[in-house]
C-alpha cells in the first residue's frame, strides 16, 4: 500500500478513492440535468482494464460507480466484477430505475448502493425526475434490500420537495434503507450535470420559501431527533442548516456557507469521455487519458488545477454543495462507510 503523500510539486502518489462515470447516458429526465438529453459516451471494459495497474500503484481502495445511469452500461457487471477481483470496494450511485431487475447481481458486486430519491410520492418524484417512476424506484430499493444490499437514499433538496424533509426520513425507514442524506441542488455549476443552458429558476428555493424551509428544518430536529442521533440521517442538524444558508446566499441574502474541501488530494473522477477531473464539479483537461492514469493525474494541467483549488482560486469551490475534507495523513484507511454521499 502506498502511503498517502503529496510530493512537494503537488503530485498525487496515493488516490484511495476513484469515481468512474460509466456512461453519460441516463434513463431519468431530471429537471436539473442535461445528460439525459445529449449524453452519449461510455467507458469501455478495456479502458477500465487499462486503469488497473495505475489503481494498484496509487493504492486505490474504493471506487464509486456513477454516471449518467451506470446500470444502463451494457457491461456494468463485467466492469464491477473486474474491479472486485482487484479487491476494490465498490459503491454504486443509481437512479434506481432498473434496480429491481438487477438487484441480485448488484448485491453481489457492490458493498454499498445509493439511490437518488427526490420525491416522497408519485407527483413530487415526477416533478423533479421527469418520470412517473416513484413506485418503480421504491420497488427497486425493496428488491435490493431483499437481496441483502446495504442501501442509502439521497435526496437533492430543492423547491419542489423542501417541505417534505421529515416525510423523506419516514419513507426511508419504510423502505428499509440504512441511511438517508440530503444535499442542496447545485445550480451554479454547469459542468457537473452536463448542462448546456442556465438552470431553470424553479429548482432553487426563492426568498419567499426560506421561512418555511427554516421551519421544516426545525420540525426535522423535533420529529426525527433519534434519526439524527443514530446517524440514520447522515447530516447533523447544523450541516442541514447549511442548505438554508446556501439557498439564502443564492437569493442574495447572505454569504455562501464556508467550504473546506481537499477531495482532489485523495480522489479523482474518470468521466465517460475518458477525461480525468479533480472532482465532480471541476472539469479536467479535455484530452482523454491515454493509457497511464497516474501520468494523467499528474499532468501539468492537473497539477495547475489542484494548485488553484488549494489556493482558493476556483469559483466553483465558493458555492460548492458537496465539499469534502479528509485528513490526508489518514486517507489510506478510507472506506465506503467514511465517504457518505
Ligand atoms: S441528475 Fe443523474 S439521474 Fe438525473 S438525469 Fe442527470 S445523470 Fe440522470
Ligand atoms: S469544493 Fe467542490 S468544487 Fe471545490 S474541489 Fe471540492 S468538490 Fe470540487
mmCIF file of C-alpha atoms and ligand atoms in Angstrom:
data_model
loop_
_atom_site.group_PDB
_atom_site.id
_atom_site.type_symbol
_atom_site.label_atom_id
_atom_site.label_comp_id
_atom_site.label_asym_id
_atom_site.label_seq_id
_atom_site.Cartn_x
_atom_site.Cartn_y
_atom_site.Cartn_z
ATOM 1 C CA UNK A 1 0.000 0.000 0.000
ATOM 2 C CA UNK A 2 1.356 3.390 -0.957
ATOM 3 C CA UNK A 3 1.392 5.881 1.901
ATOM 4 C CA UNK A 4 -0.827 8.856 1.050
ATOM 5 C CA UNK A 5 1.501 11.639 0.373
ATOM 6 C CA UNK A 6 1.770 14.655 -1.824
ATOM 7 C CA UNK A 7 5.190 15.370 -3.171
ATOM 8 C CA UNK A 8 6.476 18.927 -2.942
ATOM 9 C CA UNK A 9 5.431 19.544 -6.524
ATOM 10 C CA UNK A 10 1.826 18.541 -5.691
ATOM 11 C CA UNK A 11 1.972 15.206 -7.487
ATOM 12 C CA UNK A 12 -0.540 12.664 -6.222
ATOM 13 C CA UNK A 13 1.130 9.456 -5.154
ATOM 14 C CA UNK A 14 -1.896 7.931 -3.465
ATOM 15 C CA UNK A 15 -5.550 8.112 -4.519
ATOM 16 C CA UNK A 16 -7.711 5.938 -2.233
ATOM 17 C CA UNK A 17 -10.986 6.859 -3.943
ATOM 18 C CA UNK A 18 -11.799 6.967 -7.659
ATOM 19 C CA UNK A 19 -15.145 7.817 -9.235
ATOM 20 C CA UNK A 20 -15.913 6.182 -12.575
ATOM 21 C CA UNK A 21 -18.689 7.652 -14.679
ATOM 22 C CA UNK A 22 -19.509 4.506 -16.624
ATOM 23 C CA UNK A 23 -21.793 6.322 -19.024
ATOM 24 C CA UNK A 24 -23.203 9.757 -19.745
ATOM 25 C CA UNK A 25 -26.489 8.195 -20.807
ATOM 26 C CA UNK A 26 -29.383 8.238 -18.393
ATOM 27 C CA UNK A 27 -32.915 6.900 -18.164
ATOM 28 C CA UNK A 28 -34.023 9.662 -15.784
ATOM 29 C CA UNK A 29 -35.210 13.034 -17.038
ATOM 30 C CA UNK A 30 -34.151 15.262 -14.149
ATOM 31 C CA UNK A 31 -35.027 18.928 -14.481
ATOM 32 C CA UNK A 32 -31.627 19.863 -13.034
ATOM 33 C CA UNK A 33 -29.527 17.906 -15.537
ATOM 34 C CA UNK A 34 -28.932 17.668 -19.278
ATOM 35 C CA UNK A 35 -27.046 14.378 -19.503
ATOM 36 C CA UNK A 36 -30.213 12.567 -20.479
ATOM 37 C CA UNK A 37 -30.628 14.958 -23.423
ATOM 38 C CA UNK A 38 -27.194 14.705 -25.002
ATOM 39 C CA UNK A 39 -25.083 12.129 -23.112
ATOM 40 C CA UNK A 40 -23.618 9.527 -25.485
ATOM 41 C CA UNK A 41 -20.241 8.385 -24.219
ATOM 42 C CA UNK A 42 -19.467 5.189 -22.304
ATOM 43 C CA UNK A 43 -16.275 3.975 -20.650
ATOM 44 C CA UNK A 44 -15.309 0.634 -22.116
ATOM 45 C CA UNK A 45 -14.350 -2.543 -20.296
ATOM 46 C CA UNK A 46 -10.960 -2.256 -21.997
ATOM 47 C CA UNK A 47 -10.392 1.297 -20.806
ATOM 48 C CA UNK A 48 -11.187 0.263 -17.227
ATOM 49 C CA UNK A 49 -8.809 -2.729 -17.575
ATOM 50 C CA UNK A 50 -6.066 -0.354 -18.624
ATOM 51 C CA UNK A 51 -6.570 1.605 -15.393
ATOM 52 C CA UNK A 52 -5.841 -1.301 -13.127
ATOM 53 C CA UNK A 53 -2.028 -1.037 -12.888
ATOM 54 C CA UNK A 54 -2.363 2.667 -12.021
ATOM 55 C CA UNK A 55 -5.034 1.981 -9.396
ATOM 56 C CA UNK A 56 -2.706 -0.567 -7.831
ATOM 57 C CA UNK A 57 0.218 1.877 -7.882
ATOM 58 C CA UNK A 58 -1.956 4.617 -6.396
ATOM 59 C CA UNK A 59 -3.217 2.418 -3.562
ATOM 60 C CA UNK A 60 -6.845 2.885 -4.614
ATOM 61 C CA UNK A 61 -9.215 1.157 -2.215
ATOM 62 C CA UNK A 62 -12.704 2.300 -3.172
ATOM 63 C CA UNK A 63 -14.447 3.019 -6.476
ATOM 64 C CA UNK A 64 -17.684 4.963 -6.795
ATOM 65 C CA UNK A 65 -19.565 3.769 -9.879
ATOM 66 C CA UNK A 66 -21.707 6.569 -11.199
ATOM 67 C CA UNK A 67 -22.912 8.201 -14.424
ATOM 68 C CA UNK A 68 -25.352 9.107 -16.086
ATOM 69 C CA UNK A 69 -27.066 5.945 -15.024
ATOM 70 C CA UNK A 70 -24.389 3.259 -14.613
ATOM 71 C CA UNK A 71 -26.823 0.330 -14.836
ATOM 72 C CA UNK A 72 -27.545 1.344 -18.456
ATOM 73 C CA UNK A 73 -23.996 0.378 -19.414
ATOM 74 C CA UNK A 74 -24.163 -2.967 -21.217
ATOM 75 C CA UNK A 75 -21.054 -4.176 -19.347
ATOM 76 C CA UNK A 76 -21.618 -2.672 -15.896
ATOM 77 C CA UNK A 77 -21.492 -6.088 -14.230
ATOM 78 C CA UNK A 78 -18.298 -7.153 -16.036
ATOM 79 C CA UNK A 79 -16.626 -3.875 -15.110
ATOM 80 C CA UNK A 80 -17.717 -4.218 -11.480
ATOM 81 C CA UNK A 81 -16.535 -7.833 -11.428
ATOM 82 C CA UNK A 82 -13.150 -6.820 -12.805
ATOM 83 C CA UNK A 83 -12.761 -4.193 -10.088
ATOM 84 C CA UNK A 84 -13.884 -6.592 -7.362
ATOM 85 C CA UNK A 85 -11.204 -9.023 -8.490
ATOM 86 C CA UNK A 86 -8.704 -6.286 -7.570
ATOM 87 C CA UNK A 87 -10.208 -6.288 -4.049
ATOM 88 C CA UNK A 88 -11.611 -2.822 -4.515
ATOM 89 C CA UNK A 89 -14.657 -1.735 -2.528
ATOM 90 C CA UNK A 90 -17.460 -0.717 -4.869
ATOM 91 C CA UNK A 91 -20.177 1.805 -4.264
ATOM 92 C CA UNK A 92 -22.997 2.244 -6.787
ATOM 93 C CA UNK A 93 -24.812 5.533 -7.249
ATOM 94 C CA UNK A 94 -28.010 4.913 -9.220
ATOM 95 C CA UNK A 95 -31.365 6.389 -10.139
ATOM 96 C CA UNK A 96 -32.824 3.031 -9.096
ATOM 97 C CA UNK A 97 -34.996 2.780 -12.206
ATOM 98 C CA UNK A 98 -33.640 -0.631 -13.177
ATOM 99 C CA UNK A 99 -32.551 -1.743 -9.727
ATOM 100 C CA UNK A 100 -35.370 -4.272 -9.324
ATOM 101 C CA UNK A 101 -34.164 -6.098 -12.430
ATOM 102 C CA UNK A 102 -30.505 -6.076 -11.355
ATOM 103 C CA UNK A 103 -30.912 -6.350 -7.578
ATOM 104 C CA UNK A 104 -29.354 -9.780 -7.064
ATOM 105 C CA UNK A 105 -26.264 -9.124 -9.200
ATOM 106 C CA UNK A 106 -25.817 -5.643 -7.750
ATOM 107 C CA UNK A 107 -25.924 -7.066 -4.221
ATOM 108 C CA UNK A 108 -23.107 -9.477 -5.135
ATOM 109 C CA UNK A 109 -20.913 -6.811 -6.666
ATOM 110 C CA UNK A 110 -21.412 -3.610 -4.648
ATOM 111 C CA UNK A 111 -20.664 -3.118 -0.962
ATOM 112 C CA UNK A 112 -22.945 -0.132 -0.897
ATOM 113 C CA UNK A 113 -25.725 1.295 -3.092
ATOM 114 C CA UNK A 114 -27.065 4.843 -3.008
ATOM 115 C CA UNK A 115 -30.365 5.570 -4.732
ATOM 116 C CA UNK A 116 -31.463 9.086 -5.673
ATOM 117 C CA UNK A 117 -34.922 9.514 -4.232
ATOM 118 C CA UNK A 118 -36.084 13.065 -4.700
ATOM 119 C CA UNK A 119 -39.815 12.617 -4.094
ATOM 120 C CA UNK A 120 -41.971 11.131 -1.356
ATOM 121 C CA UNK A 121 -44.844 10.389 -3.734
ATOM 122 C CA UNK A 122 -45.533 9.938 -7.437
ATOM 123 C CA UNK A 123 -46.334 13.577 -8.134
ATOM 124 C CA UNK A 124 -43.297 15.018 -6.381
ATOM 125 C CA UNK A 125 -40.978 12.438 -7.894
ATOM 126 C CA UNK A 126 -42.273 13.107 -11.415
ATOM 127 C CA UNK A 127 -41.962 16.887 -10.998
ATOM 128 C CA UNK A 128 -38.265 16.550 -10.163
ATOM 129 C CA UNK A 129 -37.112 13.471 -12.031
ATOM 130 C CA UNK A 130 -39.308 13.944 -15.093
ATOM 131 C CA UNK A 131 -40.787 10.441 -14.973
ATOM 132 C CA UNK A 132 -43.741 8.766 -13.306
ATOM 133 C CA UNK A 133 -41.412 6.215 -11.717
ATOM 134 C CA UNK A 134 -41.723 6.643 -7.949
ATOM 135 C CA UNK A 135 -43.244 3.175 -7.477
ATOM 136 C CA UNK A 136 -40.620 1.597 -9.709
ATOM 137 C CA UNK A 137 -37.739 3.133 -7.755
ATOM 138 C CA UNK A 138 -39.285 2.082 -4.427
ATOM 139 C CA UNK A 139 -39.689 -1.446 -5.822
ATOM 140 C CA UNK A 140 -36.006 -1.388 -6.829
ATOM 141 C CA UNK A 141 -34.945 -0.349 -3.326
ATOM 142 C CA UNK A 142 -37.050 -3.098 -1.752
ATOM 143 C CA UNK A 143 -35.658 -5.696 -4.162
ATOM 144 C CA UNK A 144 -32.098 -4.626 -3.399
ATOM 145 C CA UNK A 145 -32.829 -4.832 0.324
ATOM 146 C CA UNK A 146 -34.223 -8.356 -0.100
ATOM 147 C CA UNK A 147 -31.021 -9.284 -1.929
ATOM 148 C CA UNK A 148 -29.004 -8.103 1.068
ATOM 149 C CA UNK A 149 -27.594 -4.806 -0.232
ATOM 150 C CA UNK A 150 -26.513 -2.024 2.104
ATOM 151 C CA UNK A 151 -28.549 0.908 0.863
ATOM 152 C CA UNK A 152 -28.793 4.622 1.362
ATOM 153 C CA UNK A 153 -31.210 7.131 -0.112
ATOM 154 C CA UNK A 154 -30.033 10.519 -1.302
ATOM 155 C CA UNK A 155 -32.316 13.496 -1.582
ATOM 156 C CA UNK A 156 -31.432 16.617 -3.541
ATOM 157 C CA UNK A 157 -33.303 19.324 -1.679
ATOM 158 C CA UNK A 158 -34.987 21.809 -3.996
ATOM 159 C CA UNK A 159 -38.075 23.935 -4.426
ATOM 160 C CA UNK A 160 -40.433 21.022 -5.161
ATOM 161 C CA UNK A 161 -39.502 18.936 -2.120
ATOM 162 C CA UNK A 162 -38.003 21.087 0.665
ATOM 163 C CA UNK A 163 -41.169 20.941 2.709
ATOM 164 C CA UNK A 164 -41.115 17.142 2.724
ATOM 165 C CA UNK A 165 -37.811 16.523 4.511
ATOM 166 C CA UNK A 166 -39.395 14.832 7.563
ATOM 167 C CA UNK A 167 -41.512 12.687 5.221
ATOM 168 C CA UNK A 168 -38.351 11.531 3.413
ATOM 169 C CA UNK A 169 -36.979 10.213 6.691
ATOM 170 C CA UNK A 170 -40.203 8.305 7.339
ATOM 171 C CA UNK A 171 -40.203 6.924 3.782
ATOM 172 C CA UNK A 172 -36.554 5.901 4.021
ATOM 173 C CA UNK A 173 -37.350 3.919 7.182
ATOM 174 C CA UNK A 174 -40.317 2.245 5.486
ATOM 175 C CA UNK A 175 -38.155 1.261 2.532
ATOM 176 C CA UNK A 176 -35.586 -0.294 4.860
ATOM 177 C CA UNK A 177 -32.522 1.683 3.801
ATOM 178 C CA UNK A 178 -29.669 2.150 6.267
ATOM 179 C CA UNK A 179 -29.314 5.883 5.860
ATOM 180 C CA UNK A 180 -30.772 8.962 4.201
ATOM 181 C CA UNK A 181 -28.755 12.009 3.207
ATOM 182 C CA UNK A 182 -29.689 15.468 1.951
ATOM 183 C CA UNK A 183 -27.783 17.860 -0.229
ATOM 184 C CA UNK A 184 -28.603 21.111 -1.972
ATOM 185 C CA UNK A 185 -29.275 21.276 -5.703
ATOM 186 C CA UNK A 186 -26.256 22.614 -7.497
ATOM 187 C CA UNK A 187 -27.454 25.487 -9.666
ATOM 188 C CA UNK A 188 -24.176 27.308 -10.210
ATOM 189 C CA UNK A 189 -22.062 24.722 -11.927
ATOM 190 C CA UNK A 190 -22.947 23.575 -15.426
ATOM 191 C CA UNK A 191 -20.137 21.002 -15.718
ATOM 192 C CA UNK A 192 -21.447 18.670 -13.029
ATOM 193 C CA UNK A 193 -24.722 17.907 -14.771
ATOM 194 C CA UNK A 194 -23.710 18.367 -18.395
ATOM 195 C CA UNK A 195 -25.873 21.460 -18.604
ATOM 196 C CA UNK A 196 -25.819 23.456 -21.788
ATOM 197 C CA UNK A 197 -28.191 26.217 -20.613
ATOM 198 C CA UNK A 198 -28.790 28.117 -17.422
ATOM 199 C CA UNK A 199 -30.686 26.056 -14.928
ATOM 200 C CA UNK A 200 -34.416 26.501 -14.580
ATOM 201 C CA UNK A 201 -35.083 29.010 -11.820
ATOM 202 C CA UNK A 202 -37.796 26.703 -10.464
ATOM 203 C CA UNK A 203 -35.188 24.468 -8.810
ATOM 204 C CA UNK A 204 -33.556 26.793 -6.288
ATOM 205 C CA UNK A 205 -35.588 27.977 -3.308
ATOM 206 C CA UNK A 206 -36.785 31.570 -3.621
ATOM 207 C CA UNK A 207 -36.714 34.175 -0.854
ATOM 208 C CA UNK A 208 -40.386 33.532 -0.126
ATOM 209 C CA UNK A 209 -39.588 29.827 0.541
ATOM 210 C CA UNK A 210 -36.899 30.463 3.129
ATOM 211 C CA UNK A 211 -39.014 30.967 6.287
ATOM 212 C CA UNK A 212 -40.945 27.783 5.521
ATOM 213 C CA UNK A 213 -37.733 25.868 4.896
ATOM 214 C CA UNK A 214 -36.323 27.088 8.209
ATOM 215 C CA UNK A 215 -39.483 25.866 9.895
ATOM 216 C CA UNK A 216 -39.174 22.498 8.093
ATOM 217 C CA UNK A 217 -35.628 22.093 9.407
ATOM 218 C CA UNK A 218 -36.825 22.879 12.931
ATOM 219 C CA UNK A 219 -39.566 20.275 12.542
ATOM 220 C CA UNK A 220 -36.974 17.729 11.343
ATOM 221 C CA UNK A 221 -34.952 18.219 14.507
ATOM 222 C CA UNK A 222 -38.028 17.689 16.681
ATOM 223 C CA UNK A 223 -39.670 14.832 14.806
ATOM 224 C CA UNK A 224 -36.508 12.925 13.947
ATOM 225 C CA UNK A 225 -34.160 13.623 16.845
ATOM 226 C CA UNK A 226 -33.381 9.928 17.199
ATOM 227 C CA UNK A 227 -32.588 9.610 13.467
ATOM 228 C CA UNK A 228 -30.009 12.401 13.839
ATOM 229 C CA UNK A 229 -28.557 10.776 16.979
ATOM 230 C CA UNK A 230 -28.273 7.326 15.432
ATOM 231 C CA UNK A 231 -26.781 8.584 12.155
ATOM 232 C CA UNK A 232 -29.794 7.383 10.146
ATOM 233 C CA UNK A 233 -29.821 10.942 8.833
ATOM 234 C CA UNK A 234 -26.274 11.292 7.525
ATOM 235 C CA UNK A 235 -26.001 15.002 8.285
ATOM 236 C CA UNK A 236 -26.114 16.748 11.645
ATOM 237 C CA UNK A 237 -28.780 19.439 12.185
ATOM 238 C CA UNK A 238 -26.003 22.038 11.822
ATOM 239 C CA UNK A 239 -24.957 20.586 8.477
ATOM 240 C CA UNK A 240 -28.547 20.576 7.237
ATOM 241 C CA UNK A 241 -28.749 24.205 8.248
ATOM 242 C CA UNK A 242 -26.076 24.895 5.639
ATOM 243 C CA UNK A 243 -28.678 24.070 2.974
ATOM 244 C CA UNK A 244 -30.695 27.027 4.236
ATOM 245 C CA UNK A 245 -27.586 29.231 4.179
ATOM 246 C CA UNK A 246 -26.842 28.111 0.635
ATOM 247 C CA UNK A 247 -30.302 28.976 -0.658
ATOM 248 C CA UNK A 248 -30.243 32.232 1.297
ATOM 249 C CA UNK A 249 -26.983 33.109 -0.450
ATOM 250 C CA UNK A 250 -28.447 32.274 -3.867
ATOM 251 C CA UNK A 251 -31.210 34.780 -3.073
ATOM 252 C CA UNK A 252 -28.545 37.387 -2.290
ATOM 253 C CA UNK A 253 -29.491 37.410 1.390
ATOM 254 C CA UNK A 254 -26.205 36.288 2.930
ATOM 255 C CA UNK A 255 -22.816 34.710 2.257
ATOM 256 C CA UNK A 256 -22.430 31.143 0.965
ATOM 257 C CA UNK A 257 -21.575 28.680 3.728
ATOM 258 C CA UNK A 258 -17.818 28.337 4.184
ATOM 259 C CA UNK A 259 -16.339 25.447 2.205
ATOM 260 C CA UNK A 260 -13.441 23.282 3.309
ATOM 261 C CA UNK A 261 -12.507 20.651 0.763
ATOM 262 C CA UNK A 262 -9.497 18.596 -0.189
ATOM 263 C CA UNK A 263 -11.299 15.958 -2.275
ATOM 264 C CA UNK A 264 -8.867 16.407 -5.224
ATOM 265 C CA UNK A 265 -5.955 15.493 -2.921
ATOM 266 C CA UNK A 266 -7.216 11.960 -2.289
ATOM 267 C CA UNK A 267 -9.723 11.248 -5.051
ATOM 268 C CA UNK A 268 -10.316 11.810 -8.749
ATOM 269 C CA UNK A 269 -13.040 11.337 -11.328
ATOM 270 C CA UNK A 270 -12.719 9.467 -14.606
ATOM 271 C CA UNK A 271 -15.527 10.641 -16.846
ATOM 272 C CA UNK A 272 -17.295 8.591 -19.510
ATOM 273 C CA UNK A 273 -15.465 10.622 -22.166
ATOM 274 C CA UNK A 274 -12.177 9.308 -20.764
ATOM 275 C CA UNK A 275 -11.249 12.717 -19.319
ATOM 276 C CA UNK A 276 -9.876 12.843 -15.774
ATOM 277 C CA UNK A 277 -11.185 15.571 -13.455
ATOM 278 C CA UNK A 278 -10.172 16.638 -9.949
ATOM 279 C CA UNK A 279 -13.740 16.378 -8.653
ATOM 280 C CA UNK A 280 -17.329 16.167 -9.807
ATOM 281 C CA UNK A 281 -17.685 19.925 -10.290
ATOM 282 C CA UNK A 282 -14.455 20.974 -11.984
ATOM 283 C CA UNK A 283 -13.597 19.716 -15.455
ATOM 284 C CA UNK A 284 -10.114 18.390 -16.069
ATOM 285 C CA UNK A 285 -8.136 18.624 -19.301
ATOM 286 C CA UNK A 286 -10.299 17.746 -22.311
ATOM 287 C CA UNK A 287 -7.914 15.139 -23.753
ATOM 288 C CA UNK A 288 -8.862 11.614 -22.676
ATOM 289 C CA UNK A 289 -6.488 9.585 -20.539
ATOM 290 C CA UNK A 290 -4.283 7.650 -22.975
ATOM 291 C CA UNK A 291 -3.114 4.634 -21.024
ATOM 292 C CA UNK A 292 -1.337 5.830 -17.899
ATOM 293 C CA UNK A 293 -3.906 7.116 -15.390
ATOM 294 C CA UNK A 294 -1.261 8.116 -12.877
ATOM 295 C CA UNK A 295 0.523 10.230 -15.513
ATOM 296 C CA UNK A 296 -2.793 11.893 -16.436
ATOM 297 C CA UNK A 297 -3.487 12.710 -12.781
ATOM 298 C CA UNK A 298 -0.102 14.337 -12.504
ATOM 299 C CA UNK A 299 -0.064 16.121 -15.856
ATOM 300 C CA UNK A 300 0.911 19.790 -15.812
ATOM 301 C CA UNK A 301 -2.741 20.774 -16.363
ATOM 302 C CA UNK A 302 -3.975 18.704 -13.393
ATOM 303 C CA UNK A 303 -1.155 19.980 -11.152
ATOM 304 C CA UNK A 304 -2.200 23.522 -12.032
ATOM 305 C CA UNK A 305 -5.875 22.784 -11.376
ATOM 306 C CA UNK A 306 -5.151 21.306 -7.943
ATOM 307 C CA UNK A 307 -2.834 24.212 -7.117
ATOM 308 C CA UNK A 308 -5.638 26.659 -7.999
ATOM 309 C CA UNK A 309 -8.158 24.696 -5.913
ATOM 310 C CA UNK A 310 -5.813 24.662 -2.913
ATOM 311 C CA UNK A 311 -5.211 28.385 -3.267
ATOM 312 C CA UNK A 312 -8.956 29.118 -3.366
ATOM 313 C CA UNK A 313 -8.793 30.408 -6.928
ATOM 314 C CA UNK A 314 -11.620 28.267 -8.350
ATOM 315 C CA UNK A 315 -15.054 29.913 -8.270
ATOM 316 C CA UNK A 316 -16.789 26.518 -8.235
ATOM 317 C CA UNK A 317 -15.487 25.889 -4.719
ATOM 318 C CA UNK A 318 -17.023 29.008 -3.208
ATOM 319 C CA UNK A 319 -20.555 27.783 -3.990
ATOM 320 C CA UNK A 320 -19.986 24.026 -3.850
ATOM 321 C CA UNK A 321 -22.820 21.863 -2.489
ATOM 322 C CA UNK A 322 -20.704 18.736 -1.956
ATOM 323 C CA UNK A 323 -17.336 19.646 -0.481
ATOM 324 C CA UNK A 324 -15.362 17.030 1.370
ATOM 325 C CA UNK A 325 -12.475 17.233 3.811
ATOM 326 C CA UNK A 326 -10.329 14.345 4.970
ATOM 327 C CA UNK A 327 -7.110 14.292 6.925
ATOM 328 C CA UNK A 328 -4.690 13.363 4.134
ATOM 329 C CA UNK A 329 -2.446 11.511 6.582
ATOM 330 C CA UNK A 330 -5.329 9.100 7.241
ATOM 331 C CA UNK A 331 -6.954 8.707 3.863
ATOM 332 C CA UNK A 332 -5.239 5.397 3.136
ATOM 333 C CA UNK A 333 -7.799 3.990 5.587
ATOM 334 C CA UNK A 334 -10.686 5.500 3.671
ATOM 335 C CA UNK A 335 -13.596 3.122 3.299
ATOM 336 C CA UNK A 336 -17.046 3.429 1.808
ATOM 337 C CA UNK A 337 -18.529 3.944 5.244
ATOM 338 C CA UNK A 338 -16.402 7.066 5.692
ATOM 339 C CA UNK A 339 -17.443 8.562 2.427
ATOM 340 C CA UNK A 340 -21.117 9.019 2.631
ATOM 341 C CA UNK A 341 -22.699 10.839 -0.267
HETATM 342 S S1 LIG B 1 -29.100 14.007 -12.403
HETATM 343 FE FE1 LIG B 1 -28.320 11.916 -12.574
HETATM 344 S S2 LIG B 1 -30.169 10.634 -12.640
HETATM 345 FE FE2 LIG B 1 -30.816 12.727 -13.161
HETATM 346 S S3 LIG B 1 -30.743 12.831 -15.438
HETATM 347 FE FE3 LIG B 1 -28.762 13.578 -14.625
HETATM 348 S S4 LIG B 1 -27.413 11.793 -14.650
HETATM 349 FE FE4 LIG B 1 -29.545 11.067 -14.778
HETATM 350 S S1 LIG B 2 -15.168 22.373 -3.009
HETATM 351 FE FE1 LIG B 2 -16.411 21.326 -4.543
HETATM 352 S S2 LIG B 2 -15.705 22.204 -6.483
HETATM 353 FE FE2 LIG B 2 -14.122 22.632 -4.973
HETATM 354 S S3 LIG B 2 -12.662 20.926 -5.090
HETATM 355 FE FE3 LIG B 2 -14.167 20.423 -3.504
HETATM 356 S S4 LIG B 2 -15.713 19.182 -4.557
HETATM 357 FE FE4 LIG B 2 -14.557 20.312 -6.138
#
